[in-house]
Structure formats: C-alpha cells, structure tokens
XYZ file of C-alpha atoms in Angstrom:
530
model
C 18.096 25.988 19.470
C 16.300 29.192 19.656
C 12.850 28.967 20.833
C 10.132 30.475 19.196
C 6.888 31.227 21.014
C 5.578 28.415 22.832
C 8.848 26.189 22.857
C 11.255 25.595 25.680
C 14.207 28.199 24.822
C 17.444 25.931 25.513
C 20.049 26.351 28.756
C 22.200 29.314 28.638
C 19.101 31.413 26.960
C 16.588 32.962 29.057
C 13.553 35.482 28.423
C 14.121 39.546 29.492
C 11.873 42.165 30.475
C 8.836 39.837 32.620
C 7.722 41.943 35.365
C 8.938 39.399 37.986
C 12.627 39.712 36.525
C 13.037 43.076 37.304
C 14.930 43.632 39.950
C 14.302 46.082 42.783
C 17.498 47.999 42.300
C 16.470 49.529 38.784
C 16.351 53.103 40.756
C 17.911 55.024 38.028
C 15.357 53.982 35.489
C 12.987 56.518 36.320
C 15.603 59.243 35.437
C 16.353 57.183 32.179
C 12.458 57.407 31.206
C 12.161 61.045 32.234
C 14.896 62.059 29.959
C 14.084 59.674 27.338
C 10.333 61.114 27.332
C 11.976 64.944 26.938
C 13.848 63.541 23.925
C 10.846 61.676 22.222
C 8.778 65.265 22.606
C 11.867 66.648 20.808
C 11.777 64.217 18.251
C 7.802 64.841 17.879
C 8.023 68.466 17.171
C 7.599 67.591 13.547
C 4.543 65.379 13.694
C 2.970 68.393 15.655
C 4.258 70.802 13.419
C 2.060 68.678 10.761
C -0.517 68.068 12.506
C -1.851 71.736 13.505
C -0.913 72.916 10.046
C -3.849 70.309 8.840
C -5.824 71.398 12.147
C -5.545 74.895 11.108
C -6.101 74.030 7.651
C -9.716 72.308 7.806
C -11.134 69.072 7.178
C -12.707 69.696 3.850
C -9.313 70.911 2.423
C -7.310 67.923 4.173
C -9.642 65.198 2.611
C -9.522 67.415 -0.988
C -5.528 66.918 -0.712
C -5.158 63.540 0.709
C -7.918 61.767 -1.574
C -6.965 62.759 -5.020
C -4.962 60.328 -7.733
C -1.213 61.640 -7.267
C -1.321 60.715 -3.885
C -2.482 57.290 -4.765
C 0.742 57.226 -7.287
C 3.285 58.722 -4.856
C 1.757 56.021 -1.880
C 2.013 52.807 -4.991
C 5.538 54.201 -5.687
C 6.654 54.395 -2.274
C 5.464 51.399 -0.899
C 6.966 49.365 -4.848
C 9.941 50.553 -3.315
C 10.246 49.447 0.000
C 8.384 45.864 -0.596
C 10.980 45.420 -3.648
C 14.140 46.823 -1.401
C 14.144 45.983 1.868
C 13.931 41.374 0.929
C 16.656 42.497 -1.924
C 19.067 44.030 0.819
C 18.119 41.077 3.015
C 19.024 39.011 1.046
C 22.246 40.328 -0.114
C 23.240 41.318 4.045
C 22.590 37.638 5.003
C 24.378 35.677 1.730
C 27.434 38.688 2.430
C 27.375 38.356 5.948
C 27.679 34.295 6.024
C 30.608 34.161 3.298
C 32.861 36.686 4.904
C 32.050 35.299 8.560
C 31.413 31.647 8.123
C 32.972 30.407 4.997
C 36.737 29.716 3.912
C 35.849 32.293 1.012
C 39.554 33.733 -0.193
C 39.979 37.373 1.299
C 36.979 37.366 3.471
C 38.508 40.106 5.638
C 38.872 42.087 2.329
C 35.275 41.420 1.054
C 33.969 42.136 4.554
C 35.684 45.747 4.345
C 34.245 46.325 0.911
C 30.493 45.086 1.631
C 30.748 48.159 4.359
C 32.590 50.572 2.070
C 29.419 51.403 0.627
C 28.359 53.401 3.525
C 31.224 55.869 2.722
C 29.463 57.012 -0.638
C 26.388 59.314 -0.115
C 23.167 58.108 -1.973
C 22.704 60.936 -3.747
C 26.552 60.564 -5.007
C 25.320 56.835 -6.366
C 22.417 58.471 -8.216
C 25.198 60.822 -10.090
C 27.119 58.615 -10.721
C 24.809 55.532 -12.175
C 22.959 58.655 -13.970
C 26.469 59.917 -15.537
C 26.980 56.540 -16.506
C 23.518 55.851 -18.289
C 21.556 58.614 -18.303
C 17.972 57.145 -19.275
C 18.601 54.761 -16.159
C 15.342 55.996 -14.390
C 12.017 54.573 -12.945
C 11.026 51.925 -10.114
C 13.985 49.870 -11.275
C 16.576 52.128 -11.106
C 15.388 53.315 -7.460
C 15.668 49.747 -6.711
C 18.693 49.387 -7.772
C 20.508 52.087 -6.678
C 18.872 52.129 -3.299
C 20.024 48.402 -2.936
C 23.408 49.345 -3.515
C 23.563 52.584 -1.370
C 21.742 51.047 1.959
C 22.537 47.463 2.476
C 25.622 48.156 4.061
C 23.362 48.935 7.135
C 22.035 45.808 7.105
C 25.481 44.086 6.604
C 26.697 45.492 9.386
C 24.811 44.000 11.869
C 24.360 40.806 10.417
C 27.672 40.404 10.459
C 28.349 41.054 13.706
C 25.762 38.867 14.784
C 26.995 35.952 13.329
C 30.355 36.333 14.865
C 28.236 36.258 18.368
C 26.813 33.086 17.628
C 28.098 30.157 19.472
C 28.089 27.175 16.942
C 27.111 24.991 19.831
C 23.402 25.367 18.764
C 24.248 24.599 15.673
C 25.742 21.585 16.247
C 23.085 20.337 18.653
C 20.480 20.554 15.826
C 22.834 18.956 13.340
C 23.284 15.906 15.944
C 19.397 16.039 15.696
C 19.541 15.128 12.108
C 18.781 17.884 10.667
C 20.227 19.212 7.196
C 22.330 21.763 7.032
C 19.864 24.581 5.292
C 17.015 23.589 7.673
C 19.956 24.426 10.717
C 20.111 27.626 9.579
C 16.932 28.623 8.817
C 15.491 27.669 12.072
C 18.968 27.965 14.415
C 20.740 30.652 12.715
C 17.989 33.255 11.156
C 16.136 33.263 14.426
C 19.420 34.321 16.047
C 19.899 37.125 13.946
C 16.342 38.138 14.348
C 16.948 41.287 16.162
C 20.388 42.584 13.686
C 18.171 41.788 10.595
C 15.154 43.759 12.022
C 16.947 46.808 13.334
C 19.190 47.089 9.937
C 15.759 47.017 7.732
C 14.232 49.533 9.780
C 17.000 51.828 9.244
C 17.022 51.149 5.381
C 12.999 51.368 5.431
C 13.378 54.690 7.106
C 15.944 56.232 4.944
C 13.837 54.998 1.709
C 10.745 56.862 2.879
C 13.043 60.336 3.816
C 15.485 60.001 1.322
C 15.420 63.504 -1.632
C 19.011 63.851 -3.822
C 18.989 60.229 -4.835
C 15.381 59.688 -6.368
C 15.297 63.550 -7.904
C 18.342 62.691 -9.852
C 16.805 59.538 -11.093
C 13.356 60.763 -11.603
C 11.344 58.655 -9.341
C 8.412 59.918 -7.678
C 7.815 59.659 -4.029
C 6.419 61.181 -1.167
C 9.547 63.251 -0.201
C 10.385 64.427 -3.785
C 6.938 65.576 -3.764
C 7.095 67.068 -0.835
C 10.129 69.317 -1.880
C 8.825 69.907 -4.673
C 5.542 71.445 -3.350
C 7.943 73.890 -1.042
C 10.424 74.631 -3.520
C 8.331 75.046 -6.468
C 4.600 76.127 -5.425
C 5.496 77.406 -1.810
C 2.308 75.180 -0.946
C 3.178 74.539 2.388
C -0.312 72.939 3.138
C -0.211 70.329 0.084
C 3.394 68.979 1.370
C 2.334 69.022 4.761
C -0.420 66.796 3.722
C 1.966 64.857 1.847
C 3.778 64.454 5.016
C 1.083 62.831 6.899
C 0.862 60.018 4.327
C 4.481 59.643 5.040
C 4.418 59.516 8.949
C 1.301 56.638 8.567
C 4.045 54.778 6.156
C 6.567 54.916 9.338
C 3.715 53.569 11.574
C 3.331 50.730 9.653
C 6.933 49.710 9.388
C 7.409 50.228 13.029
C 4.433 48.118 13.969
C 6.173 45.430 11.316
C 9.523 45.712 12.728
C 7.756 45.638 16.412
C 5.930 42.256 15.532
C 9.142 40.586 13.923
C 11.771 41.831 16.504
C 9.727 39.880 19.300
C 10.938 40.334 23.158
C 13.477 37.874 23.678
C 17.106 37.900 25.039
C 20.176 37.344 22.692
C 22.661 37.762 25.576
C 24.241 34.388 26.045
C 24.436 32.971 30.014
C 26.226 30.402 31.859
C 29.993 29.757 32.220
C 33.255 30.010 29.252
C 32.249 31.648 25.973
C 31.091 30.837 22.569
C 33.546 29.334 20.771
C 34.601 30.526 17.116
C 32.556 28.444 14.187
C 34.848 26.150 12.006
C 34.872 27.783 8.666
C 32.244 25.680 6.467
C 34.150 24.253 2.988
C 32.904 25.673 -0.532
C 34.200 23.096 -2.840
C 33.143 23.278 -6.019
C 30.962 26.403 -5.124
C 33.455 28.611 -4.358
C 34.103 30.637 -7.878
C 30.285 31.438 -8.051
C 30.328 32.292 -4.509
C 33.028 34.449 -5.413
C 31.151 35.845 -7.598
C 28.573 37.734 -4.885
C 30.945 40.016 -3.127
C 32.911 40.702 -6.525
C 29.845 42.051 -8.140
C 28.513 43.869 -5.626
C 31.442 45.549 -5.158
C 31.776 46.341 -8.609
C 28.242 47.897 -8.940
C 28.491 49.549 -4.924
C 31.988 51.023 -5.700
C 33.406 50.636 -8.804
C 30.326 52.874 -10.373
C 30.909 55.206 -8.743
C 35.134 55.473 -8.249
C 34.839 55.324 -12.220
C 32.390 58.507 -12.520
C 34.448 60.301 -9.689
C 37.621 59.622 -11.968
C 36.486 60.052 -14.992
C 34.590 63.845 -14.383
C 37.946 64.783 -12.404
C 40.042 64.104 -15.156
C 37.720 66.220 -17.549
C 37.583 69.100 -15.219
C 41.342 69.155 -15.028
C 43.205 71.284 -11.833
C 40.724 74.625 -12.714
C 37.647 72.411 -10.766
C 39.688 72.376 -7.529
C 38.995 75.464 -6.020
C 40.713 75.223 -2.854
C 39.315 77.870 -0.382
C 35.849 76.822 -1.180
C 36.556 73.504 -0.537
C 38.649 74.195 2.532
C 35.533 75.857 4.140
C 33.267 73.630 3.091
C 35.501 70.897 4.579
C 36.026 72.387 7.414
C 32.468 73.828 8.479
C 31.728 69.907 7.691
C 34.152 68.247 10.043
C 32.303 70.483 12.864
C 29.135 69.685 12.294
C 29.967 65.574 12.256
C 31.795 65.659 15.194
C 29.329 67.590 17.528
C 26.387 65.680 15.832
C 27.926 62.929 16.223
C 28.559 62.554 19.963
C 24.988 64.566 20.686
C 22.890 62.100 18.857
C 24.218 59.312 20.188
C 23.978 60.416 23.657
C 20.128 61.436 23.498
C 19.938 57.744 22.026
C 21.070 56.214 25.548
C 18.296 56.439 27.933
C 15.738 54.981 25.214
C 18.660 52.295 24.055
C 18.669 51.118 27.658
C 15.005 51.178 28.648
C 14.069 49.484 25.306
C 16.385 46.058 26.478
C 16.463 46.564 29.930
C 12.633 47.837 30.366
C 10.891 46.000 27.286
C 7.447 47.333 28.054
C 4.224 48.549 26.116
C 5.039 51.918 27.064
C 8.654 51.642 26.425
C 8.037 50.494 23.745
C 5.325 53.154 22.247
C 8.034 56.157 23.285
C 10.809 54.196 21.020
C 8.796 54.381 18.335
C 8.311 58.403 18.834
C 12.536 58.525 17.959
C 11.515 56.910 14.718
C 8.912 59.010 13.485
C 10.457 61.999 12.685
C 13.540 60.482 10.878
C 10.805 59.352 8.481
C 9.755 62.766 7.707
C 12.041 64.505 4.525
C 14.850 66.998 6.317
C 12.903 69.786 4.651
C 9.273 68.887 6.995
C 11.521 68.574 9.939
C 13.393 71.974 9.143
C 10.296 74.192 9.111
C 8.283 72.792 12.335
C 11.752 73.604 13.671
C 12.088 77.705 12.055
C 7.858 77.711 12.987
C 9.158 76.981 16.569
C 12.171 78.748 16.733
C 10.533 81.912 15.192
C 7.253 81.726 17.128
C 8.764 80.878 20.676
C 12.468 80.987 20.513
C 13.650 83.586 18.143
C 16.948 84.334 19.138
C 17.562 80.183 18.562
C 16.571 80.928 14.399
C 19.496 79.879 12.411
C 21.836 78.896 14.966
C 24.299 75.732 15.588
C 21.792 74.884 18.560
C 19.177 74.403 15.818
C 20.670 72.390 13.337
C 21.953 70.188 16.101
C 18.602 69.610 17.395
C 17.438 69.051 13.537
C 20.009 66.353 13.416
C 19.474 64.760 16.747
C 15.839 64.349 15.557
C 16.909 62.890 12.022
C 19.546 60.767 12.947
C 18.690 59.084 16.453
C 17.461 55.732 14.824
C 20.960 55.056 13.958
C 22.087 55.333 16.827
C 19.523 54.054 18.634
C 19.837 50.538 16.626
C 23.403 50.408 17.183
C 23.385 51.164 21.108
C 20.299 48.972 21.246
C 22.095 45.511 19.687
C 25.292 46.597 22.208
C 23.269 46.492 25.322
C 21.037 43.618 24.312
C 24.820 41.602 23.871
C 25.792 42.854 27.609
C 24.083 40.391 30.323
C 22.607 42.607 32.660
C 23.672 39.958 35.366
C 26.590 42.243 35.231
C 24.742 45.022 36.342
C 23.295 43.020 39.561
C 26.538 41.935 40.649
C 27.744 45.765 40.634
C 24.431 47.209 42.445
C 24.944 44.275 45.163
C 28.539 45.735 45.857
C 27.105 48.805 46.479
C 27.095 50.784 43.497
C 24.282 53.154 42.833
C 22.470 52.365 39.610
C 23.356 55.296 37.746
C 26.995 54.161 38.513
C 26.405 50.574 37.898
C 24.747 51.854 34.401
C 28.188 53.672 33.927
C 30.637 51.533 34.936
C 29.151 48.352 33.385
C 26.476 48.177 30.696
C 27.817 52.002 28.988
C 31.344 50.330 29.079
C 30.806 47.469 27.225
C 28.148 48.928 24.849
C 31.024 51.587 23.864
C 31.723 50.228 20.403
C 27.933 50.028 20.036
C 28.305 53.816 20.804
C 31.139 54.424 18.937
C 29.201 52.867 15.746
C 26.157 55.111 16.238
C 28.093 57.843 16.507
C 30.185 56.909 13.349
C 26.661 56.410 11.472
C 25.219 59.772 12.825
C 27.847 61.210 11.484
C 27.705 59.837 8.267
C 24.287 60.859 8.158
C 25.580 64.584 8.933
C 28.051 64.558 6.504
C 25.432 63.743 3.325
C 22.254 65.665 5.184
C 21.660 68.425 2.559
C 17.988 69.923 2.845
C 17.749 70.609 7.114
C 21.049 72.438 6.929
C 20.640 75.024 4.179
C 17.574 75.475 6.063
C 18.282 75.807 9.431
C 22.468 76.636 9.272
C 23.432 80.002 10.025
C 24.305 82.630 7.248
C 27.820 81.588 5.314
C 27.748 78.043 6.077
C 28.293 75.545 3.133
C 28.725 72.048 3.468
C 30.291 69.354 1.412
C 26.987 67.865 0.598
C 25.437 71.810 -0.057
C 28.539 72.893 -2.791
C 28.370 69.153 -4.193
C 24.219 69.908 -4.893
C 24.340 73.317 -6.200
C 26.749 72.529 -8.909
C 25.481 68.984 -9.567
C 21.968 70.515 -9.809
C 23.733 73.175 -12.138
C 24.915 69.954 -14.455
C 28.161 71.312 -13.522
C 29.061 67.392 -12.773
C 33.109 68.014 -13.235
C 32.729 71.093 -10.561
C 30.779 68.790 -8.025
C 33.155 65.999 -8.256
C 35.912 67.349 -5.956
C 33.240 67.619 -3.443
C 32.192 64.270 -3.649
C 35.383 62.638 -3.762
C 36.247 64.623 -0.423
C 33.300 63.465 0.949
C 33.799 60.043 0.112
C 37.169 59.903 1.342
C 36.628 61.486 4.631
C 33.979 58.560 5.172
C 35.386 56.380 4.974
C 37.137 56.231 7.802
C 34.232 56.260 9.903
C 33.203 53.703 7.608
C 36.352 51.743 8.780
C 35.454 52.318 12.698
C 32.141 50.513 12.085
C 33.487 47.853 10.535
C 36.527 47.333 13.455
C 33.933 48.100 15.989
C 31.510 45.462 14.943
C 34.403 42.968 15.520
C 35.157 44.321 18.660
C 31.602 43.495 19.964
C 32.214 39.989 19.111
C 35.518 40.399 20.781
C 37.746 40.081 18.264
C-alpha cells in the first residue's frame, strides 16, 4: 500500500528528491534552474506591476481601499466559491473517473469521451447558454453550478489517467489483509491519485479566482469582475490594482494548500514486468443509478449548451453567418493557438523537470511564481505588460511578441501540471542508465525523460491552447490593431444581446475544440500505455 508519513512505503515504491539520491551527473540542472528562474521573473511581471502601483500609491490610500465592506463581500464570495467548487468537482472527477476506468459500466469509452468534452465549450459559452435557458439563474448557486460543469473536466482528466497507472497489485494485497473494499480505496487508491487530484484542483482553483465572461453573465460578484469593472467603468486603475492584491494572497493560499496535500513522494512504479490491467469490478444491481452519473452530467455539461447553440442558430437563420468575419476571426485564432500552444508548453519544461527531479524548498518556492500570475484576471496581467512595454520596450506595444508573452504567463500552470504528472510517471532510473553510457545530461534529458513525457507535452499544449482559444480580455488588450478573435466577435455581440449573432462564433469555437479536446483524452491513455 501507499505509505503515508511515517510508514514503510511497500517494494517497488521508493521516496524522490533526498539529497543523498541525487546523483552526481545532474550537470544540466543548473541550466534548467537558470532558465526556469528567467521564466518565473516573466511570469512575476504582474505581481510587480501591482505592487509599485500600491508603492507609488501610499499606505494610507492602500489600507482606505483594502479595508472597506465590498472587499469583505467580493473576498466571502470568492472564497463561497472555491470551498463549494473545488470538493463538488472532486467528487464528480473521482466517481467519473472510477466508472469509466474500473467498472463494467456499458459504453465506458463513450462516457469517458463525454466527461472530457466539456473542455471543448468555453465557460463563458456555459454562462450564455444556462442564462438563455433561465434567465433569473444567478447568484452563488448558479456560479457553482456552472463552474462545476465548465472545469471538472480538468480534474477528470488526470484522475483518469491515474487510475489506469495503478497496478491492482496493491489493491489486492490490502484486500488479502481483510480489508473492505471502500476502506481499499480510500487508503490504497486515493493516496495514489494524490498528486492527479491535487494538480487538477489547482488548475480549477486558479481559473475560479481569474475567470471574467462566465460570472458577468451570471451576475456574481468577485474579485475579477470587480476588477474589470473598476478599469472599464471608473478607469480607477489604483482601486483594481488593490483588488488585485487580495486576489494574488487568495493564490498564496491555495498554493500553500495544494503544496501541503501534494506531499514529496514518488508515483513512478520500480522493479521488473509492469502493472497489470485491473479486472473490471461488477455493478449488479447498481448499475442503472450508476448510469445515471455520467448521463446527467452530460446532459447538464453538453446538452445545455448544444440546445442553446441550436436553438439561437435556427432563429438567426443563414443572415447570422457572416462569412468573412468569421473566416478572419477563425483564422487569426488558429495562429494564435498554435504558436501559444507550443511556446507555453516549452517555458513549462525546465520548472516541470526540476519540480520532480529537484523537489526542493527553493524549487519549490520558484514553481509557485508560474502560478501566481495565472491567478491574476487577463486584464491585471495585460497592463503591467503595456506599463512595461511602453515604459522600456516600446517598439514591443501591441505586437504578437506581447500577447505571446501575456499567454505564456496565463497559461503555464496547465502545462506545467500536465508535463509535471508525465515526468513524475517516467523513472528517472532511465535517465542514469543513459548518462552511464555516456550521454551528456542535456542529451539524456532529451532522449529519455522529454520522450516519454511527450503526451504529457502534447496535453499541455492541447490545454494551452484551449486556454488561447477562449482568452478574451489580454488579447483585445495587448493584440495588434485589426485582430479579432473567436472569443472577441462572440463577446461583443453577446454583450450586445445580439445572442443569435454570437452563436456562429461559439459553435466554431466549440467545434474546433474539440479536437484538442480529443488529443487529451487519447493522450491520457497513451501515458498509461494504452
């Protein structure tokens, strides 16, 4: 069984990242942790950006903005909706997770594609469509709701993949023990998915404290809407700057919680063969309610939303599709994806690598720099970067190079998590055995560890992307003059209550994600090598 601290961990388990397991050959870390350091002062530029506006602004005028009763409501909202969230898409992840992978549920291949299809539909898209639907559905509830629907897909994803890395040998150790079948899994099985659980509710935490379209259209108050608000409305660029150091002490304090929880222990399995494939466990009786789950969540994740996309396109008729602008918007999209995409998950590397192969305090501290500013509303993040750009680097103002650099910042938890989980699954034994042939590190980094973390790579990059595709407030900040994204036509006429005129736009948006959506899904099997 897995060990927890102060237990003997069992054979073909061992502990990572003590000093005196570190071999001497590491050479090319020291490159890795210069260029991961570069990134995380990248990824700060935001917090500084906040921080000497509230220098420059004074004490007396901080403490008059931070200690007044809105920000108490924004900071009771916010936090509502990550305590009531994040156990909610837990729990839905886990009971998903074990009935497509473990059970003899019928179509488990099917419900497994359709607990990830999710991902495909931007969460501002849900809020339309739930809010077409019934349109007094508002409040704490509704952010619940719809947030729970929109995000657990990221915590699906690696649960599931986990469990089809398990090896069932544990398992049935503990049931020779005598143990009962629920008390095998919660202290064999949840321990083992320790890491997949904590790295999917960090990203889901993190999007819930940054995330704009979907609470405005549901009229929920938190610290983002009120940040955009302040800019958009008031031009009070101190007040939301303020508001933005409330948020960044929010991402502390889920980082230190996912720190804690996540632990330092190796999930890489050692010794000879491989872990064999579970035997299916038998529903009976149960399975029609267990049924049930994946039927209803697909119901409320997709067929919402399919329903208001079809229903608002049949209203607008053929005069809604107004091909050029959609072509350019499509295509000016597309871009964007792909060279965010493969940037972002490249400046995750070094960090992804150091953070398994290095665990240290130090290590560990820079991580949680890349996590910061992806915690901070696009529109914060977008002006520290046109402050820098127009007091340092002018001619970089509202260039590709500076909406890249917005996105890398934004999106490098997700890919982060997934290269993380892929290198924690590849034994770095293998990487010994290639240094004592005579490889140099950097090539034994390349030819081994990158190699079999690829569809870890490949799923970051699929995930940054998606991220890309829906981003909305960065890019008509930061994009050059005459772009216009999917997600940018879909908001202007949406905010218009043009709904039949945005739905082409999200339909196409929703369609071209999901095949990305489909390369996560068939490259979390391939990490369990199948």
């Amino acid at each position: 069984m897995v060990s927890t601290a102060g237990e003997q961990q069992p054979a073909g388990f061992a502990d990572a990242g003590t000093p005196g397991d570190r071999p001497a050959w590491y050479g090319g870390a020291p490159m890795l942790s210069g260029l991961a350091a570069v990134i995380a002062l990248l990824a700060l530029l935001p917090l500084g950006f906040v921080v000497w506006v509230a220098l420059v602004t004074g004490w007396d005028t901080v403490a008059a903005m931070l200690f007044r009763p809105k920000v108490g409501e924004l900071l009771v909202n916010t936090v509502l909706l990550i305590l009531l969230t994040l156990p909610a898409c837990i729990l839905l992840s886990v009971t998903l997770a074990w009935l497509t992978e473990r059970s003899d549920m019928p179509g488990a291949r099917l419900w497994a594609w359709l607990s990830v299809a999710p991902l495909a539909i931007p969460a501002f898209v849900h809020s339309y469509a739930w809010i077409s639907l019934w349109p007094r559905f508002h409040g704490l509830p509704a952010g619940v709701a719809v947030s729970v629907v929109a995000y657990f897909p990221f915590l699906y994803l690696p649960v599931a993949a986990a469990f089809r890395r398990l090896d069932p040998a544990l398992e049935d150790q503990a049931a020779s023990l005598g143990l009962p079948p629920l008390q095998v899994f919660c202290r064999v099985v949840l321990p083992q998915l320790r890491l997949a659980i904590c790295g999917g509710a960090l990203l889901v935490g993190l999007h819930l404290l940054a995330e704009y379209g979907l609470y405005v259209m549901i009229r929920f108050d938190t610290f983002t809407t009120a940040i955009v608000d302040q800019f958009q409305s008031t031009y009070n660029g101190v007040a939301a700057n303020m508001l933005a150091v409330v948020l960044v002490l929010c991402c502390f304090a889920l980082l230190a919680f996912e720190t804690l929880a996540r632990g330092n222990r190796r999930y890489a399995r050692l010794g000879s063969g491989a872990a064999r494939r579970a035997a299916p466990v038998r529903l009976g009786r149960a399975k029609p309610v267990c049924l049930l789950i994946p039927v209803i969540t697909a119901l409320f994740a997709l067929g919402v939303p399919v329903y208001t996309l079809g229903r608002w396109l049949v209203a607008g008729g053929t005069q809604i599709w107004r091909l050029n602008d959609i072509g350019l918007a499509l295509g000016q999209t597309l871009l964007l994806c792909l060279i965010g995409g493969v940037a972002t998950t490249a400046a995750a590397l070094p960090m992804a690598w150091l953070s398994i192969r290095r665990p240290s305090r130090s290590n560990r501290l820079l991580e949680s720099f890349y996590y910061l500013a992806s915690s901070m509303p696009g529109v914060v993040i977008a002006l520290a970067l046109v402050t820098v750009a127009v007091r340092v680097v002018l001619p970089l103002y509202q260039t590709l190079a500076t909406v890249l650099l917005a996105y890398i910042i934004m999106f490098l938890p997700r890919a982060l998590v997934s290269l993380r989980a892929s290198i924690a699954q590849a034994p770095v034994e293998l990487e010994q055995a290639a240094a004592s042939l005579g490889r140099s590190p950097a090539a034994s980094l390349w030819s081994v560890t990158v190699r079999l973390a690829a569809p870890g790579a490949a799923a970051g990059m699929a995930l940054s992307a998606l991220g890309i595709m829906n981003e909305l407030t960065a890019t008509q900040m930061l994009a050059p003059n005459g772009t216009r994204t999917l997600a940018m036509a879909f908001w202007a006429l949406s905010s218009e209550i043009d709904y039949a005129g945005a739905a082409p736009y999200a339909l196409i948006m929703v369609l071209f994600s999901l095949p990305m959506t489909w390369l996560l899904y068939s490259q979390s099997k391939r990490i369990a090598g199948r």
